mmCIF file of C-alpha atoms and ligand atoms in Angstrom:
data_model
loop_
_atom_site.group_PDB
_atom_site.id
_atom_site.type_symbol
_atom_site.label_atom_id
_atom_site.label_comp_id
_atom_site.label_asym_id
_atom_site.label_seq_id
_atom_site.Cartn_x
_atom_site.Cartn_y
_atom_site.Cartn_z
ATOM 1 C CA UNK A 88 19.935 -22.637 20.681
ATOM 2 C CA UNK A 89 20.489 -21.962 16.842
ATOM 3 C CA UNK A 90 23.247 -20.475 15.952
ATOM 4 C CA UNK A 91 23.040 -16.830 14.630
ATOM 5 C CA UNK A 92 25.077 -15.861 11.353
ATOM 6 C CA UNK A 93 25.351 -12.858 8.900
ATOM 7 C CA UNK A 94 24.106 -13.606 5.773
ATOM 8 C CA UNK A 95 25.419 -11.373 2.784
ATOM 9 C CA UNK A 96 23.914 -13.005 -0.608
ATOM 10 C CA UNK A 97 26.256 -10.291 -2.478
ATOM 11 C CA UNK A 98 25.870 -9.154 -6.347
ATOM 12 C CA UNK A 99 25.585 -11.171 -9.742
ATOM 13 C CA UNK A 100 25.040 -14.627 -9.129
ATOM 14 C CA UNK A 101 25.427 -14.323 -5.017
ATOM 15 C CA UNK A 102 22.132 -14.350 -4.129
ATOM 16 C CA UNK A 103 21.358 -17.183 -6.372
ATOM 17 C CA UNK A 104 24.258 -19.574 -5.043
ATOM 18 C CA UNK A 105 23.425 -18.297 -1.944
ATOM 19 C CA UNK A 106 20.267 -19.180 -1.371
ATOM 20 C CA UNK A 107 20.629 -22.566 -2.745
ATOM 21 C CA UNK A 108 23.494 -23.026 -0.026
ATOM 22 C CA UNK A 109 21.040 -21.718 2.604
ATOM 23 C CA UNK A 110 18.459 -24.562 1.471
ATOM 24 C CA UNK A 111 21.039 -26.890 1.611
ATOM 25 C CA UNK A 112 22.036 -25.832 5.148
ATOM 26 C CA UNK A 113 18.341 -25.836 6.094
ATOM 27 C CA UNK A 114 18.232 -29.503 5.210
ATOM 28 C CA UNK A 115 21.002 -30.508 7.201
ATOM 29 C CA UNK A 116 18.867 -29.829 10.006
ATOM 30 C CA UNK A 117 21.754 -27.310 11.560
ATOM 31 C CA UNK A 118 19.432 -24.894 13.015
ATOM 32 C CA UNK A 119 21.007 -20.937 12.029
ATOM 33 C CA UNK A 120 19.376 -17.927 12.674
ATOM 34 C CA UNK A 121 20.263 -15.844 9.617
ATOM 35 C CA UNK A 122 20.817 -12.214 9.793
ATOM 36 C CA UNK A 123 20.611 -10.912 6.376
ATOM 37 C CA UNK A 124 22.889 -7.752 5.233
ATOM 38 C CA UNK A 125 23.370 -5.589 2.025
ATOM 39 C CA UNK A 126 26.795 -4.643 1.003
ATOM 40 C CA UNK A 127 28.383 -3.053 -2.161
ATOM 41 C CA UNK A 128 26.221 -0.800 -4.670
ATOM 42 C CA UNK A 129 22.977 -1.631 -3.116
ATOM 43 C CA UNK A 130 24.177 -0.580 0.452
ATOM 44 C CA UNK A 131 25.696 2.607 -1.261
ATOM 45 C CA UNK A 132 22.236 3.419 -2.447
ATOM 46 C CA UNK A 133 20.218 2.235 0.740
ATOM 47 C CA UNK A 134 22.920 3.909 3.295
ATOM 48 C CA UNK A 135 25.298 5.801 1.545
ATOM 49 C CA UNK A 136 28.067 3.458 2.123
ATOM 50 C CA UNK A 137 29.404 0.169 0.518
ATOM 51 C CA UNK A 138 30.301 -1.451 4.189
ATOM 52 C CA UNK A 139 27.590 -0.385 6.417
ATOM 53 C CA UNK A 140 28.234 -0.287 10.069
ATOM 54 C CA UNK A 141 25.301 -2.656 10.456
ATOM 55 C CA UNK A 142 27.039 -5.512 8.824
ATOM 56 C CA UNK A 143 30.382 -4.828 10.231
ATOM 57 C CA UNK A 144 27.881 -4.946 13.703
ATOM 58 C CA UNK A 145 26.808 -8.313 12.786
ATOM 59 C CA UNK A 146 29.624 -10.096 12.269
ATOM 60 C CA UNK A 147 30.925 -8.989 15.233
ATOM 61 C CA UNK A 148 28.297 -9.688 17.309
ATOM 62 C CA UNK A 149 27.912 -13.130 15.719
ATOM 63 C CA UNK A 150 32.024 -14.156 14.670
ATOM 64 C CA UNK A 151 30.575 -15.913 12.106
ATOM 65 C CA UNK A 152 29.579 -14.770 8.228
ATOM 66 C CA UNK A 153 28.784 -16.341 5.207
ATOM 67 C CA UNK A 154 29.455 -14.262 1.708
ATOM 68 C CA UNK A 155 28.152 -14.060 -1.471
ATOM 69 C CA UNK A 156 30.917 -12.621 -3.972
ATOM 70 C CA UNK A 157 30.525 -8.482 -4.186
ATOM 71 C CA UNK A 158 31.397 -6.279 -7.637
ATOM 72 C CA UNK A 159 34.355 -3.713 -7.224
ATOM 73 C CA UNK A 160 34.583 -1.748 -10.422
ATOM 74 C CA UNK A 161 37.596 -1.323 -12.193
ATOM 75 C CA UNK A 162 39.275 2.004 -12.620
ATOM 76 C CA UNK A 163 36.639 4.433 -11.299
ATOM 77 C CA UNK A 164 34.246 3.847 -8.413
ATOM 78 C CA UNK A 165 34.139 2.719 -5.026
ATOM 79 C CA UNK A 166 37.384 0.746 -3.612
ATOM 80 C CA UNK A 167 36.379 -3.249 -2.633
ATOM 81 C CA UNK A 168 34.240 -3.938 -0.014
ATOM 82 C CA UNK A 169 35.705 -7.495 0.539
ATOM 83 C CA UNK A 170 39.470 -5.559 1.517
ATOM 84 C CA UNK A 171 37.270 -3.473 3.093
ATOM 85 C CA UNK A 172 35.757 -6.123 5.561
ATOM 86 C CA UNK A 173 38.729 -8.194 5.750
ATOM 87 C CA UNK A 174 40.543 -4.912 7.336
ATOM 88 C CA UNK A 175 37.697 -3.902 9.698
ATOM 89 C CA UNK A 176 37.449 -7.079 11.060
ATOM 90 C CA UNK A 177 40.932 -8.285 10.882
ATOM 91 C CA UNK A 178 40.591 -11.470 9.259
ATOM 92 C CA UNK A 179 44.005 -11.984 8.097
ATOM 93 C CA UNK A 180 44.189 -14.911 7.111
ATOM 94 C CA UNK A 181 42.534 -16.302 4.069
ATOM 95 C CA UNK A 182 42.483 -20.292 3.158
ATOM 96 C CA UNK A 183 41.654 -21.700 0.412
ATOM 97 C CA UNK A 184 41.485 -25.267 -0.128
ATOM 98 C CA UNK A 185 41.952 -27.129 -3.173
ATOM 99 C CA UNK A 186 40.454 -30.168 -3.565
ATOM 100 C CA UNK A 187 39.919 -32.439 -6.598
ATOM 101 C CA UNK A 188 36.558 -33.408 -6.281
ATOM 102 C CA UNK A 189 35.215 -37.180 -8.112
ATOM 103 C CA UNK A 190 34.608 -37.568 -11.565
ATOM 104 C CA UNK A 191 34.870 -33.657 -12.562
ATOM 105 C CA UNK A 192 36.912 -33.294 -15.626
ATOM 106 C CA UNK A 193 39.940 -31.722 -14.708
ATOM 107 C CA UNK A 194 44.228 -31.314 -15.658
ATOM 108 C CA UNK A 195 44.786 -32.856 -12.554
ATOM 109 C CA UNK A 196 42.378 -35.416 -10.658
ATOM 110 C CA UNK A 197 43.059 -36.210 -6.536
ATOM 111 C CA UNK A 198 44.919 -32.994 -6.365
ATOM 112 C CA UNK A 199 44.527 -31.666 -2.775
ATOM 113 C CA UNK A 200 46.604 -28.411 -1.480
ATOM 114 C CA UNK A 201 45.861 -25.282 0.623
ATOM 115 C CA UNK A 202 46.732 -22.202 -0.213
ATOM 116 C CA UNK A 203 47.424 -20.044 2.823
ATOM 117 C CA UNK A 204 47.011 -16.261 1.927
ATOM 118 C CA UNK A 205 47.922 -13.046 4.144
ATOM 119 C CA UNK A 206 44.718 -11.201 4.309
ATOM 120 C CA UNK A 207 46.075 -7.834 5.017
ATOM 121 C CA UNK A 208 48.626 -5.937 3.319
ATOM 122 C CA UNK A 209 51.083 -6.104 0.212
ATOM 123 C CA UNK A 210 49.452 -4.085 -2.870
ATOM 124 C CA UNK A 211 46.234 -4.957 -1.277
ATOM 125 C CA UNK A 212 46.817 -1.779 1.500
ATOM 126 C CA UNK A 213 45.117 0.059 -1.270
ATOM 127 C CA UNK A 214 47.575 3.095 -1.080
ATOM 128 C CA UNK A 215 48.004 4.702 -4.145
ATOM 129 C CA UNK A 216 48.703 8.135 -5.254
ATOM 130 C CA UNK A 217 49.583 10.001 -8.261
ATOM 131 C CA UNK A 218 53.621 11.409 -7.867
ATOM 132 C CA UNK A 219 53.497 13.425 -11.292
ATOM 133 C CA UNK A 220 50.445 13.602 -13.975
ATOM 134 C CA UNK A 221 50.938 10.219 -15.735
ATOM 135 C CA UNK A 222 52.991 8.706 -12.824
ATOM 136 C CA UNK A 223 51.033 6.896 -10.238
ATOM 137 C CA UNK A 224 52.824 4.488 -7.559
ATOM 138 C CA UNK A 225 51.677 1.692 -5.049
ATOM 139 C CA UNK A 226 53.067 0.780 -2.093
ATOM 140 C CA UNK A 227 53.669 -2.722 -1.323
ATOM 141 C CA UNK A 228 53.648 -2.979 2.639
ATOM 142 C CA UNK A 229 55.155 -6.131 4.552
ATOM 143 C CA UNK A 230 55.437 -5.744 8.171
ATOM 144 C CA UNK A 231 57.011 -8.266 10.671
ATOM 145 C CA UNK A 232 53.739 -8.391 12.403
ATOM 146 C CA UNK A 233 51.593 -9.638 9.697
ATOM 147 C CA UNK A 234 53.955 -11.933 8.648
ATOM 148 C CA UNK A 235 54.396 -13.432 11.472
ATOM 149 C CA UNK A 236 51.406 -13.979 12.106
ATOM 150 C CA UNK A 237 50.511 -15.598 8.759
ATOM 151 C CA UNK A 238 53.469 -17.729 9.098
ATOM 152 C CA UNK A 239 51.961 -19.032 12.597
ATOM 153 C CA UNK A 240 48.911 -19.869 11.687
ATOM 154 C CA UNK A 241 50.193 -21.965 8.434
ATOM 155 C CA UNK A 242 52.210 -23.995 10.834
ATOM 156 C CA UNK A 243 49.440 -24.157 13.241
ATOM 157 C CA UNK A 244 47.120 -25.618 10.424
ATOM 158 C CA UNK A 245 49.667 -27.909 8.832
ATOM 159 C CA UNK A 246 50.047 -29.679 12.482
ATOM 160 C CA UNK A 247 46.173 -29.443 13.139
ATOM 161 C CA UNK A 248 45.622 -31.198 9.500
ATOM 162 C CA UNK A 249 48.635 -33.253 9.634
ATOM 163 C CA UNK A 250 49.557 -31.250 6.313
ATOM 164 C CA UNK A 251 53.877 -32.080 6.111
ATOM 165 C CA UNK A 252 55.315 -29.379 4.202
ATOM 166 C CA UNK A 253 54.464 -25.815 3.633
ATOM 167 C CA UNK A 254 55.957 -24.007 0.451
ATOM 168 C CA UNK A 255 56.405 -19.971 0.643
ATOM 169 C CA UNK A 256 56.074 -18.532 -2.518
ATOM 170 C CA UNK A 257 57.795 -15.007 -3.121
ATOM 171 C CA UNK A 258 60.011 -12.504 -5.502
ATOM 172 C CA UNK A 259 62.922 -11.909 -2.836
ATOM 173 C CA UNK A 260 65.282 -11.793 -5.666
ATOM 174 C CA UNK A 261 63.959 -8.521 -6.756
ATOM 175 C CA UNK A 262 62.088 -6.935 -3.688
ATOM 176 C CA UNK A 263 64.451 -7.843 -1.600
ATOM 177 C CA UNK A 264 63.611 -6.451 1.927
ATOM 178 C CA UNK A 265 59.701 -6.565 1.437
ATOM 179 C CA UNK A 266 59.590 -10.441 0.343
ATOM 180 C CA UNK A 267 62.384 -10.370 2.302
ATOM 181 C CA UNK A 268 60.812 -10.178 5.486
ATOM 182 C CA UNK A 269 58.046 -12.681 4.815
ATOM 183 C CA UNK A 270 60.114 -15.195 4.078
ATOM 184 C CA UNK A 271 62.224 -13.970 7.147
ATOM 185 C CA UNK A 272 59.343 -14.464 9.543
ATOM 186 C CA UNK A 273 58.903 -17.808 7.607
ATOM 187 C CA UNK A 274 61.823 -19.132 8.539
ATOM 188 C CA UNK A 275 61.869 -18.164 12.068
ATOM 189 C CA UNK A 276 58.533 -18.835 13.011
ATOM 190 C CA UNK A 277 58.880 -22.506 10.785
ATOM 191 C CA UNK A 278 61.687 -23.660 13.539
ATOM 192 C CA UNK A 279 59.312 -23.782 15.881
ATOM 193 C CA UNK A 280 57.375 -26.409 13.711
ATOM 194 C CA UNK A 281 60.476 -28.737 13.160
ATOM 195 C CA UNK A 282 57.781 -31.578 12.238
ATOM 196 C CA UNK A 283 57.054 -29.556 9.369
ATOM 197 C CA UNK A 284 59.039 -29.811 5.885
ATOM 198 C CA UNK A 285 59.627 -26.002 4.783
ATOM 199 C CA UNK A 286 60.492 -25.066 1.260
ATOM 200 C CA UNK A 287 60.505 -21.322 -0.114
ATOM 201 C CA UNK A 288 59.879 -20.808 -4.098
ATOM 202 C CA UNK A 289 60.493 -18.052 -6.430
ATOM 203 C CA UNK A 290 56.765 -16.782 -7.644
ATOM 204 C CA UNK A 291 57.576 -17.465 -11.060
ATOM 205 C CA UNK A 292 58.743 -20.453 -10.736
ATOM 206 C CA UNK A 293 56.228 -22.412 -8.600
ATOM 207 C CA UNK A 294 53.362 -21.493 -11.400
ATOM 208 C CA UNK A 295 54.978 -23.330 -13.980
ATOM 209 C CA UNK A 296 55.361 -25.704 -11.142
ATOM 210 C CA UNK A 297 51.666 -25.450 -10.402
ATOM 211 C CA UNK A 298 50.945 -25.864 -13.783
ATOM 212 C CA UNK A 299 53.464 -29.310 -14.663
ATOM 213 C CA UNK A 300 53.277 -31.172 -11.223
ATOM 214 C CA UNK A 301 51.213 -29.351 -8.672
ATOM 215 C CA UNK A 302 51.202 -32.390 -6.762
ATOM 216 C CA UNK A 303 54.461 -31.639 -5.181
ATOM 217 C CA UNK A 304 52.861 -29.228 -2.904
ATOM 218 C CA UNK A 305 50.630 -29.650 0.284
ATOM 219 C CA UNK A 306 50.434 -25.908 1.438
ATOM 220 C CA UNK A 307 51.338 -22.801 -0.242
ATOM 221 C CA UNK A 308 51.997 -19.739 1.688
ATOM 222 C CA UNK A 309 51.709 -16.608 -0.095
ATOM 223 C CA UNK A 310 51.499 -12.744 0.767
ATOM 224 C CA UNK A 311 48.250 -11.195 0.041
ATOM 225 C CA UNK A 312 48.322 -10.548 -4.218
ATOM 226 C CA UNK A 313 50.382 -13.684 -4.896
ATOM 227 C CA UNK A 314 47.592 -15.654 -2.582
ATOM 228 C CA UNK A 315 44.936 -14.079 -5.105
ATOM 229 C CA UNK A 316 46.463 -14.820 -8.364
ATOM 230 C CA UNK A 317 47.573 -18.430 -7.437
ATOM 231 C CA UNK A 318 44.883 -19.579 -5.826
ATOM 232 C CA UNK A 319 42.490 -18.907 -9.585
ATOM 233 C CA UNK A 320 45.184 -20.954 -11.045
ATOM 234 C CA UNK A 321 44.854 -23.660 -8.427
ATOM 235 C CA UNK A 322 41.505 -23.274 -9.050
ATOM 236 C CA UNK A 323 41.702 -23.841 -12.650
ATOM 237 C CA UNK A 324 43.542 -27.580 -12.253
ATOM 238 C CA UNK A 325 40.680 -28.928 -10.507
ATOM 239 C CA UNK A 326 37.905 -27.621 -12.684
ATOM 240 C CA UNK A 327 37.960 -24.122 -12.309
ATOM 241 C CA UNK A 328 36.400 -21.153 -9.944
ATOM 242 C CA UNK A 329 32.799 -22.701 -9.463
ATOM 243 C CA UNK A 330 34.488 -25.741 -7.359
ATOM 244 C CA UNK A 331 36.676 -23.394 -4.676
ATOM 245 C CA UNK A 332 35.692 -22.172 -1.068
ATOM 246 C CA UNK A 333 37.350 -20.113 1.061
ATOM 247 C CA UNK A 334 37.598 -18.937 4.714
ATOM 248 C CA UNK A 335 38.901 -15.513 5.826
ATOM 249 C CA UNK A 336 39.954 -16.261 9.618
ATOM 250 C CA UNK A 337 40.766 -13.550 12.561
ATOM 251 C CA UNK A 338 41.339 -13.733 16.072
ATOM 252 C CA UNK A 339 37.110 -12.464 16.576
ATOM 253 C CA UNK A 340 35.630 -13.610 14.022
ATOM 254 C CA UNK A 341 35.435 -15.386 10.406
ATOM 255 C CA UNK A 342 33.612 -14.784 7.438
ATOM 256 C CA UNK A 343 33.107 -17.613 5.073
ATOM 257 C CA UNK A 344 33.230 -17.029 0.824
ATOM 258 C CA UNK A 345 33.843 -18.721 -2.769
ATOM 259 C CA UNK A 346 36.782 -17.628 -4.575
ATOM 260 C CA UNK A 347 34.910 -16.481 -7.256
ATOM 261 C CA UNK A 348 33.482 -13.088 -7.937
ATOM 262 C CA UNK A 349 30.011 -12.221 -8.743
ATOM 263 C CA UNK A 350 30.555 -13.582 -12.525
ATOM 264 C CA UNK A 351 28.253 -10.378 -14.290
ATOM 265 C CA UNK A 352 28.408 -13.031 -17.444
ATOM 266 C CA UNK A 353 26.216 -15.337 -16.028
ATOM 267 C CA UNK A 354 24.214 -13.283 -13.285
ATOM 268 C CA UNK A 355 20.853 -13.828 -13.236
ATOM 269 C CA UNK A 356 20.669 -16.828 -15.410
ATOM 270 C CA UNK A 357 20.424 -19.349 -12.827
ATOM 271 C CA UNK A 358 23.205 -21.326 -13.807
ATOM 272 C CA UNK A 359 25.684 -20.411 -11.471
ATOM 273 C CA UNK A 360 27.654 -23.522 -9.568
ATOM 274 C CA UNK A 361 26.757 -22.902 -6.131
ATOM 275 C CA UNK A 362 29.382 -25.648 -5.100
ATOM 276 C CA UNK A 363 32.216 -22.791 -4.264
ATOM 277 C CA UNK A 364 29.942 -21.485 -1.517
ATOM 278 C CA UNK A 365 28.742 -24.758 0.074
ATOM 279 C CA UNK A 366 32.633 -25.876 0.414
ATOM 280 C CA UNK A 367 32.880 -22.790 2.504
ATOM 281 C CA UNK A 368 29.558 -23.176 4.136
ATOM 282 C CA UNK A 369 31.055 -26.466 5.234
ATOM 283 C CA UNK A 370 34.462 -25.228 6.506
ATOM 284 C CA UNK A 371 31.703 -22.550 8.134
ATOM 285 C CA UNK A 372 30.066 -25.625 9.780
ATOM 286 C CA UNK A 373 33.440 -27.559 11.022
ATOM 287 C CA UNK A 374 34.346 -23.834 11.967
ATOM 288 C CA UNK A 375 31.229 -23.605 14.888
ATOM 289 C CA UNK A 376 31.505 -27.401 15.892
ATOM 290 C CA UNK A 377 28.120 -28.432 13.711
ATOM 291 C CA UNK A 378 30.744 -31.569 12.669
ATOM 292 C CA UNK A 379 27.797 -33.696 11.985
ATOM 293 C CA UNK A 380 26.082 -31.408 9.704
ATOM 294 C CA UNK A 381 28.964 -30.824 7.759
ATOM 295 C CA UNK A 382 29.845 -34.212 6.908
ATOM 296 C CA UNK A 383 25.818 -34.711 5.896
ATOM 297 C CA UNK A 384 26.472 -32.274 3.198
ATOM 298 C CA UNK A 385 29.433 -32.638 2.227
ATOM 299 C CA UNK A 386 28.837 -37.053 1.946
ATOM 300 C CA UNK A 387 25.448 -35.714 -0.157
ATOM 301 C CA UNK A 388 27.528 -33.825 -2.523
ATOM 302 C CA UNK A 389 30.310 -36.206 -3.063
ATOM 303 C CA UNK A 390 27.470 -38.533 -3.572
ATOM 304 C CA UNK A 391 25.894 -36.060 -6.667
ATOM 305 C CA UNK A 392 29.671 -35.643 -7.889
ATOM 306 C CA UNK A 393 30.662 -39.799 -8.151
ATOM 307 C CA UNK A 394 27.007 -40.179 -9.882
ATOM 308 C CA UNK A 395 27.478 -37.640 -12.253
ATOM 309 C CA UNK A 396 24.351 -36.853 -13.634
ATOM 310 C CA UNK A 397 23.672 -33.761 -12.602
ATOM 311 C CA UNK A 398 26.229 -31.108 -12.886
ATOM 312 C CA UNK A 399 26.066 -27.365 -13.839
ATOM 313 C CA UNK A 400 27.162 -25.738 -17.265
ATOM 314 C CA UNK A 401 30.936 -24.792 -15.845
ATOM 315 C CA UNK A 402 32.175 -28.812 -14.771
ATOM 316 C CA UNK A 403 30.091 -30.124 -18.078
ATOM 317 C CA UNK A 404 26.830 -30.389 -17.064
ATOM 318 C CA UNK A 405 23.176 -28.768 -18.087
ATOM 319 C CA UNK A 406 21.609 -28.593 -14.786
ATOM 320 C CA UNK A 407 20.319 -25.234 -13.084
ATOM 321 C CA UNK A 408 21.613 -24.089 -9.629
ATOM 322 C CA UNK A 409 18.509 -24.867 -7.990
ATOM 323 C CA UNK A 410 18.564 -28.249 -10.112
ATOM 324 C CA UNK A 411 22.176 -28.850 -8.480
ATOM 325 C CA UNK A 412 20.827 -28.248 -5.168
ATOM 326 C CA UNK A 413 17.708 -30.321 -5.326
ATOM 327 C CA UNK A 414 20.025 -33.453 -5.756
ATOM 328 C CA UNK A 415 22.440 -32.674 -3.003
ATOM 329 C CA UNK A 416 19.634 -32.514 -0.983
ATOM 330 C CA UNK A 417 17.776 -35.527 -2.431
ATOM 331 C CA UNK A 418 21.319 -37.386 -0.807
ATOM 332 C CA UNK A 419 21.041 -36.066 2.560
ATOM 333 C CA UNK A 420 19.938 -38.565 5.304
HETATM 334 P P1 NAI B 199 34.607 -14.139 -11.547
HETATM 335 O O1 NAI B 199 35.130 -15.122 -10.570
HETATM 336 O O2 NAI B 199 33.353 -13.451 -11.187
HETATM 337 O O3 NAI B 199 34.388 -14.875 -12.966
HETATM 338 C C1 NAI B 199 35.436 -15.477 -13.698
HETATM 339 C C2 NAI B 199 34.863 -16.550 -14.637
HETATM 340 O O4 NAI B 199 34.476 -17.695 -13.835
HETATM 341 C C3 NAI B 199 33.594 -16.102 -15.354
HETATM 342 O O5 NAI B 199 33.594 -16.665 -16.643
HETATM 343 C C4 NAI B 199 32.469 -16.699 -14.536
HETATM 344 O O6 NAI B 199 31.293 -16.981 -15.268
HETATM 345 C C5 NAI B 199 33.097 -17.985 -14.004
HETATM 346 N N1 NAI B 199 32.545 -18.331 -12.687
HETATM 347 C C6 NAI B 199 32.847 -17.751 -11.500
HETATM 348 N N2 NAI B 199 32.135 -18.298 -10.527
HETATM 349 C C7 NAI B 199 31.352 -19.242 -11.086
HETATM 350 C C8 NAI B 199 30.382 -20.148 -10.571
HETATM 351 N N3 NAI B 199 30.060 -20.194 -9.282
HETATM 352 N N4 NAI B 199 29.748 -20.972 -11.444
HETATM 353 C C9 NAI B 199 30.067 -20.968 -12.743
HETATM 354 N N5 NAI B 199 30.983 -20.147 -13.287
HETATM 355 C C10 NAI B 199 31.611 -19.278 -12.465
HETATM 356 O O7 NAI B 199 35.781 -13.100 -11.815
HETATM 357 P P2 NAI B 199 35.759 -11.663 -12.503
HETATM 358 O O8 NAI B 199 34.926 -11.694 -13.730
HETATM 359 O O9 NAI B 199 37.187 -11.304 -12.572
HETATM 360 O O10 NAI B 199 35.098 -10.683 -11.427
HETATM 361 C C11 NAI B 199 33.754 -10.220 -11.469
HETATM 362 C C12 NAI B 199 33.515 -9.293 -10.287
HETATM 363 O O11 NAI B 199 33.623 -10.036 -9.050
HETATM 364 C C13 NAI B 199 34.495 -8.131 -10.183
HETATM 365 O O12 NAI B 199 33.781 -6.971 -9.835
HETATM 366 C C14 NAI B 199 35.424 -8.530 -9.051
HETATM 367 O O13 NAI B 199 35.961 -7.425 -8.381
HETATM 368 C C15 NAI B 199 34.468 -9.316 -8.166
HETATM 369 N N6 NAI B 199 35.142 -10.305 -7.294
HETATM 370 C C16 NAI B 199 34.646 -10.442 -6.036
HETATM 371 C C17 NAI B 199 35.181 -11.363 -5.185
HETATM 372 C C18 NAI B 199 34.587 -11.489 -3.829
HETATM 373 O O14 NAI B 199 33.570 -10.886 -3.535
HETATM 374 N N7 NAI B 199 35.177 -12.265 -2.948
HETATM 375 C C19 NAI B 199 36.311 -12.227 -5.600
HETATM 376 C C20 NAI B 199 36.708 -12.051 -6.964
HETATM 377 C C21 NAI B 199 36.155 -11.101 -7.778
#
């Protein structure tokens, strides 16, 4: 039986990482039934909504997603579809592994961390409202639940991938009860993981620490906008946003993405590193027990990476997406 999963290419350069991902998949041999959905401005136009029910349908239906990166625009304009789905579906918790991969020029080669986001809440609830004209405010919510939770499946991960210490990064020295509580629930939920070494870290702090020896840390755990911001600059030490996947987890379902965003600078030009996405379409494949496929891929793209001849524009290189992908799946046996 293949498997079924929603397929949303998303804008700029989505579809065209995308769809060099899907070839790569194909070649595996993995056998996925794609469903293919619209979201952002084009589903705005087609249905009159940015997150049509049909999507939210699909993933459901099939607990598995792979995502293209989607355009929110700034200031004016519809709020972000990617909160959006991430709160319908209740995937609240968002990994992101960072991995130094062979022979990419980076500030720090063999770095390997995870950064454990909340998926949720913080600034990210998206409430917002004007007190006065010229006044606006934005509430930062933390609940015990959340956190919790978060906490739980950080400790849950760290003993799954023998990972030994997790690091909670906050700003309890200023918002006292809403960082507060996270690290709280940190605390109490990381006695009940005594095999795992737990550290908590002032926000500030840890990215100069990130910057000058990142390789003290094995997993960061971070409320939702701290996860965002410190997961580009994780990004950045091994080579930047190109190189990153990511996996937004729930109890029914997960939807697989890059880091990135839909890079408008480069959209269209077919230069786009699709590397970001096929990370996540291989923590997608681990994710629905396709082991073997996985470890195809990902052995064919370590392969490209140690040869290093062809690499895209953003690690270096001059090849083309499709270029990129051709080799990878030149390596596959
Ligand atoms: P971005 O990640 O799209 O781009 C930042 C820089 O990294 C750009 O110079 C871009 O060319 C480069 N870059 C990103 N991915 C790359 C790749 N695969 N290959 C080569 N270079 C790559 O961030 P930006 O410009 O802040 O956001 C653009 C749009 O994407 C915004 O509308 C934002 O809201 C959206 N976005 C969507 C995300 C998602 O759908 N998960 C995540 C982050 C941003």
């Amino acid at each position: 039986m293949p498997h079924r999963i929603t397929l949303i290419p998303g804008d700029g350069i989505g579809p065209e990482v995308a769809s060099a991902v899907v070839r790569i998949i194909e070649a595996s041999g993995v056998e996925i039934e794609w469903e293919e959905h619209i979201a952002g401005q084009a589903a705005l136009d087609k249905y009159g909504k940015t997150l049509p029910d049909e999507l939210i349908e699909s993933i459901q239906r099939n607990k598995v997603g792979l995502k293209g990166p989607i355009t929110t625009p700034v200031g004016k304009g519809f709020t972000s579809v990617n909160v959006g789905l991430r709160k319908a579906l209740d995937l609240y918790a968002n990994l992101r592994p960072i991995r130094a991969l062979p022979n990419i020029p980076c500030r720090n080669p063999g770095l390997d961390l995870v950064v454990v986001r909340e998926n949720t809440e913080s600034l990210y609830s998206g409430i917002e409202h004007e007190v006065v004209p010229g006044v606006v405010e934005s509430l930062k919510i933390i609940t015990e639940k959340a956190s919790t939770r978060i906490a739980r499946f950080a400790f849950t991960y760290a003993r799954s991938e023998e990972r030994k210490k997790i690091t909670a990064l906050h700003k309890a020295n200023i918002m006292k009860m809403s960082d507060g509580l996270f690290l709280r629930c940190f605390e109490e939920v990381g006695k009940l993981y005594p095999e795992t070494e737990r550290q908590s870290m002032i926000i500030d702090n840890a990215s100069m620490q990130l910057v000058m020896r990142p390789e003290q840390f094995d997993i960061l755990l971070c409320e939702n906008l701290y996860g965002d911001i410190v997961s580009d600059l994780c990004a950045g030490l091994i080579g930047g946003l190109g190189l990153v996947p990511g996996a937004n987890i729930g109890e029914k379902g997960a939807v697989f993405e890059a880091v990135h965003g839909s890079a408008p600078d480069i959209a269209g030009m077919g230069i786009a590193n699709p590397t970001a996405l096929l990370q996540s379409a291989i923590l997608m494949l681990n994710h629905i027990e396709e082991r073997a496929a996985a470890e195809k891929i990902e052995t064919a793209m370590l392969k490209v990476f140690e040869a290093g001849k062809v690499r895209t524009r953003d690690i270096g290189g001059t090849a083309t997406t499709n270029e990129f992908a051709d080799a990878i799946i030149s390596q596959i046996t």
